[in-house]
One Martini backbone bead per residue (centre of mass of N, CA, C, O) as a GRO file, in nm:
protein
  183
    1UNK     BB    1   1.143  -2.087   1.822
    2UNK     BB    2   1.432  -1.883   1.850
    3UNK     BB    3   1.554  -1.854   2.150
    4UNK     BB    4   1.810  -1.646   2.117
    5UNK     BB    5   1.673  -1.445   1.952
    6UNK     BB    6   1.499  -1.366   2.168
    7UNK     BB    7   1.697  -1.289   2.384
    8UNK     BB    8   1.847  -1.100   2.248
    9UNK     BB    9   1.629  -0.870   2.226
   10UNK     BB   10   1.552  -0.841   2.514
   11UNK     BB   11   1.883  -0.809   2.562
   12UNK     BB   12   1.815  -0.468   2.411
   13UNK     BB   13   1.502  -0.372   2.549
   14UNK     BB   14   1.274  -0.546   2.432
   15UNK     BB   15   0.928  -0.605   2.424
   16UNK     BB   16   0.876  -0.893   2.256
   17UNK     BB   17   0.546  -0.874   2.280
   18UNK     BB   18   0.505  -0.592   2.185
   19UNK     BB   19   0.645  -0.653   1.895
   20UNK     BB   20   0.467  -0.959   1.818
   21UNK     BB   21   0.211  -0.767   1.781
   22UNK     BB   22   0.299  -0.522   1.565
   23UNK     BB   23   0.342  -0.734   1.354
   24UNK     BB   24   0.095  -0.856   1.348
   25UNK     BB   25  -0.054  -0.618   1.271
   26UNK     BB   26   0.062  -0.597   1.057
   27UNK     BB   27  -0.006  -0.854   0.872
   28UNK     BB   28  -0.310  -0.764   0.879
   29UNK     BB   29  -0.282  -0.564   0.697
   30UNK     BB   30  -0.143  -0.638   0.440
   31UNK     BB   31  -0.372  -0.893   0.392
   32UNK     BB   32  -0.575  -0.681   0.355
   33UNK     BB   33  -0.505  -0.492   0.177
   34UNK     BB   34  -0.483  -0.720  -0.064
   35UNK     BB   35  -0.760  -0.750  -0.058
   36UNK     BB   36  -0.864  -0.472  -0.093
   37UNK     BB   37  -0.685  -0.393  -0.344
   38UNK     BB   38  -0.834  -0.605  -0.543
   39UNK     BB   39  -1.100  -0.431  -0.545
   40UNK     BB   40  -0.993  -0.200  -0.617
   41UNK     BB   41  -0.851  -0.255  -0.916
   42UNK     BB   42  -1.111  -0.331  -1.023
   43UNK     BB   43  -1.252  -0.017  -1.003
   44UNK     BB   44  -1.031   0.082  -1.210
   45UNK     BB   45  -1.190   0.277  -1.452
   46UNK     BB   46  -1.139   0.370  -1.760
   47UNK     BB   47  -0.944   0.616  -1.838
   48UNK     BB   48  -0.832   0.668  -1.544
   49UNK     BB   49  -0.805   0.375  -1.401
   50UNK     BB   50  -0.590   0.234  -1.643
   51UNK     BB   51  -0.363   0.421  -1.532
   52UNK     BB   52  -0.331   0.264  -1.204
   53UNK     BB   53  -0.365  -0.047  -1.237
   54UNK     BB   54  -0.094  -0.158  -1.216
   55UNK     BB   55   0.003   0.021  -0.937
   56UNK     BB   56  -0.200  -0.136  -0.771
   57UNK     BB   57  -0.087  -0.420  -0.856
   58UNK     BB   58   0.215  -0.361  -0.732
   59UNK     BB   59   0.117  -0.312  -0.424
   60UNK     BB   60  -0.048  -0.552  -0.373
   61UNK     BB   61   0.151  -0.758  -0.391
   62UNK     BB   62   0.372  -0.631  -0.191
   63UNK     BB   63   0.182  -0.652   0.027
   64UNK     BB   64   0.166  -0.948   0.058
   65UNK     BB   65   0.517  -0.986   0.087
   66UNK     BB   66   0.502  -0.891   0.341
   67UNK     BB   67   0.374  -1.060   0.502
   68UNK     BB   68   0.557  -1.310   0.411
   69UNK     BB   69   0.772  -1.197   0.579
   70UNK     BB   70   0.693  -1.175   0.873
   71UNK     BB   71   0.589  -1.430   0.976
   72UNK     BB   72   0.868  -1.555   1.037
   73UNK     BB   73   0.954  -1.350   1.264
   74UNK     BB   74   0.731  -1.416   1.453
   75UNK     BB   75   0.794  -1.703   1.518
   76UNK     BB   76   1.088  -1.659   1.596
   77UNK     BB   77   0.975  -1.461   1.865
   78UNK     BB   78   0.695  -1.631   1.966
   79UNK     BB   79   0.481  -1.603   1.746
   80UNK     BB   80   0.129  -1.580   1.623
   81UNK     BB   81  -0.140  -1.648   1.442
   82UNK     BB   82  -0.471  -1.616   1.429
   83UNK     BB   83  -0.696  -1.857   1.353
   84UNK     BB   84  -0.880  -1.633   1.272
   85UNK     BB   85  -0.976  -1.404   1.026
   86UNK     BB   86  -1.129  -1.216   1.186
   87UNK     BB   87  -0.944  -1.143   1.382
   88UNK     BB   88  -0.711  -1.031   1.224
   89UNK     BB   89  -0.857  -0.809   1.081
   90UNK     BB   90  -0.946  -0.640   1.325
   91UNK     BB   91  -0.598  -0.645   1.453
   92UNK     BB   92  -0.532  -0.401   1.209
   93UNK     BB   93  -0.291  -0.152   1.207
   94UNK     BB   94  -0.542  -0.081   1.012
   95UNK     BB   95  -0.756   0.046   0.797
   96UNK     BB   96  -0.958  -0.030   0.584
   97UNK     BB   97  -0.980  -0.052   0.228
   98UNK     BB   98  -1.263   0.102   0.129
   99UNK     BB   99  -1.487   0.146  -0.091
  100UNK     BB  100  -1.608   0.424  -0.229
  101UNK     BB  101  -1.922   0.510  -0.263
  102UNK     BB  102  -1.813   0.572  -0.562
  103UNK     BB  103  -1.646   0.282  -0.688
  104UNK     BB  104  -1.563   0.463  -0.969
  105UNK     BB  105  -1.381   0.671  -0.821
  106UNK     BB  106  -1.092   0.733  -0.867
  107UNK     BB  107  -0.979   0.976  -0.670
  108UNK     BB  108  -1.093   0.795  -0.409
  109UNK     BB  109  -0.922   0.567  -0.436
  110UNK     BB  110  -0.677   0.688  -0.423
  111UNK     BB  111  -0.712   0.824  -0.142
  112UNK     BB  112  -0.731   0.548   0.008
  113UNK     BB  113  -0.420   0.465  -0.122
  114UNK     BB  114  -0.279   0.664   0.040
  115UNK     BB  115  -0.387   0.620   0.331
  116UNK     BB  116  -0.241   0.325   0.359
  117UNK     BB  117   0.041   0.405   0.298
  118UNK     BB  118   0.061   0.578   0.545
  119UNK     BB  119  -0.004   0.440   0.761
  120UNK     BB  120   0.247   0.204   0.732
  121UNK     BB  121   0.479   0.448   0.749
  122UNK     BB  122   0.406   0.481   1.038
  123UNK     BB  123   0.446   0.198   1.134
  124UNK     BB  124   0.752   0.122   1.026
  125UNK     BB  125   0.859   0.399   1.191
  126UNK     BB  126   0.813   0.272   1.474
  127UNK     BB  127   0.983  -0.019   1.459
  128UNK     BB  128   1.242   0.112   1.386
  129UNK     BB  129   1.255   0.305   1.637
  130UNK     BB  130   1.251   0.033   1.855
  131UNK     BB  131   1.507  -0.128   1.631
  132UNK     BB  132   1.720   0.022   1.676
  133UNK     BB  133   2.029  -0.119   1.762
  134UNK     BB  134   1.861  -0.404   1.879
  135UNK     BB  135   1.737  -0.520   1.611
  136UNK     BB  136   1.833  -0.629   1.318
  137UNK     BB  137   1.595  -0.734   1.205
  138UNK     BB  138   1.372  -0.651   1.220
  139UNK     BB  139   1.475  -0.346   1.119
  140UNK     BB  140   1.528  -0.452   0.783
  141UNK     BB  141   1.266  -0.514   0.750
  142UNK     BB  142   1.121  -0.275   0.828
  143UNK     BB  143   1.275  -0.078   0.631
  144UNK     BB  144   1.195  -0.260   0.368
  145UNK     BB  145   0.890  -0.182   0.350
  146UNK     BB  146   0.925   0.088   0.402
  147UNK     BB  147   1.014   0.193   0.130
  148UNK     BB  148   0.790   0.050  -0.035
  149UNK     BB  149   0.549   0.261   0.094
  150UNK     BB  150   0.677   0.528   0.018
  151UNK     BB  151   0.660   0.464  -0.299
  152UNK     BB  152   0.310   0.442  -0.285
  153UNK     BB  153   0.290   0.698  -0.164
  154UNK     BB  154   0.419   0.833  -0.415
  155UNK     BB  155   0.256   0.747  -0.613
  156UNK     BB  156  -0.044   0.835  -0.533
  157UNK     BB  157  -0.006   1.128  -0.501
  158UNK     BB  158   0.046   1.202  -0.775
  159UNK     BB  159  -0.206   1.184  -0.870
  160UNK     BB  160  -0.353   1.378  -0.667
  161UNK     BB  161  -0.103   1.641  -0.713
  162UNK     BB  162   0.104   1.657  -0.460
  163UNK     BB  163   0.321   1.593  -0.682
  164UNK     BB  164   0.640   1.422  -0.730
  165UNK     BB  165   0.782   1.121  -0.687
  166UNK     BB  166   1.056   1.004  -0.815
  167UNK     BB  167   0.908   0.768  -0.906
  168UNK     BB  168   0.908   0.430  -1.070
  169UNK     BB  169   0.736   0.176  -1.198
  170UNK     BB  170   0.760  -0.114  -1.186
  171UNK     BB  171   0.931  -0.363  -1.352
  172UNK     BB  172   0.883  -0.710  -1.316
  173UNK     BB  173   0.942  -0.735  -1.036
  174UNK     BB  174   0.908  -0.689  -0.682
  175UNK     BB  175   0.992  -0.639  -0.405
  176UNK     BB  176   1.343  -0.500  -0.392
  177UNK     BB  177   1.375  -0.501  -0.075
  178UNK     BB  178   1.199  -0.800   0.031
  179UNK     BB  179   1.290  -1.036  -0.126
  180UNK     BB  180   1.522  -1.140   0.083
  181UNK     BB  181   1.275  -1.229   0.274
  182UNK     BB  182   1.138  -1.519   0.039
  183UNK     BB  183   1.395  -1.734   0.050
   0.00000   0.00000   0.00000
């Protein structure tokens, strides 16, 4: 634990066990997304899924890369991951991306992964706003994860018809607003 990172914390009034929470369990969705979306971009198939799959696999990576950036900010504030893994799946603060009924319905898989990235950036836009001015570190961590996962929720809602996302596929690397990071 970084003893002065947390005391500064502290005094600026957030509840540092109460923030220590909310981190874990956004690490815990993260980590658990990116094992369901592992699942679902396998069963995007045929010709609608395989237009899908490259970003579905780029959300993928990008969820691994958040919970990899956050583990170590839990730890600086004196918290840690659960040593079960049943148990951090559990107190996920999102529900899981389970595939859906029809496992090849495209539509249906896409509806799932628009769902987790909104649960997503509304957990990052409440730590943001817990943080904003008080914690500069836990709230650029969470600021950069945000805008990556409002990304995610537009590409996905774009394939469901429900307008243009404004945004284009990454190509080359992953993260690039979490990417500072990982290093």
């Amino acid at each position: 634990m970084a003893r002065v990172t947390r005391e500064m914390v502290e005094n600026s009034g957030i509840d540092v066990d109460e923030l220590v929470e909310l981190l874990v369990k956004n690490a815990a969705a993260e980590l658990t997304t990116f094992y369901y979306y592992t699942i679902l971009r396998a069963n995007l198939i045929g010709l609608d899924g395989e237009g899908i799959k490259e970003i579905a696999e780029s959300a993928r990576i990008e969820d691994r890369n958040h919970f990899e950036a956050l583990v170590p900010r839990i730890y600086e504030l004196g918290g840690e991951l659960p040593q079960d893994m049943k148990e951090f799946h559990d107190i996920s603060g999102c529900p899981p991306a389970y595939l859906p009924e029809k496992t090849t319905d495209t539509m249906k898989i896409l509806e799932v992964l628009v769902a987790a990235e909104r649960c997503a950036v509304r957990q990052y836009t409440h730590i943001c706003n817990i943080t904003a001015g008080k914690d500069h570190r836990t709230y650029d961590l969470a600021l950069s994860i945000l805008h990556e996962e409002i990304q995610h929720e537009s590409w996905f809602s774009e394939f469901l018809g429900e307008g243009p996302a404004g945004h284009f596929m990454r190509r080359g690397e992953t993260s690039p607003f979490v990417r500072k990071f990982l290093e």
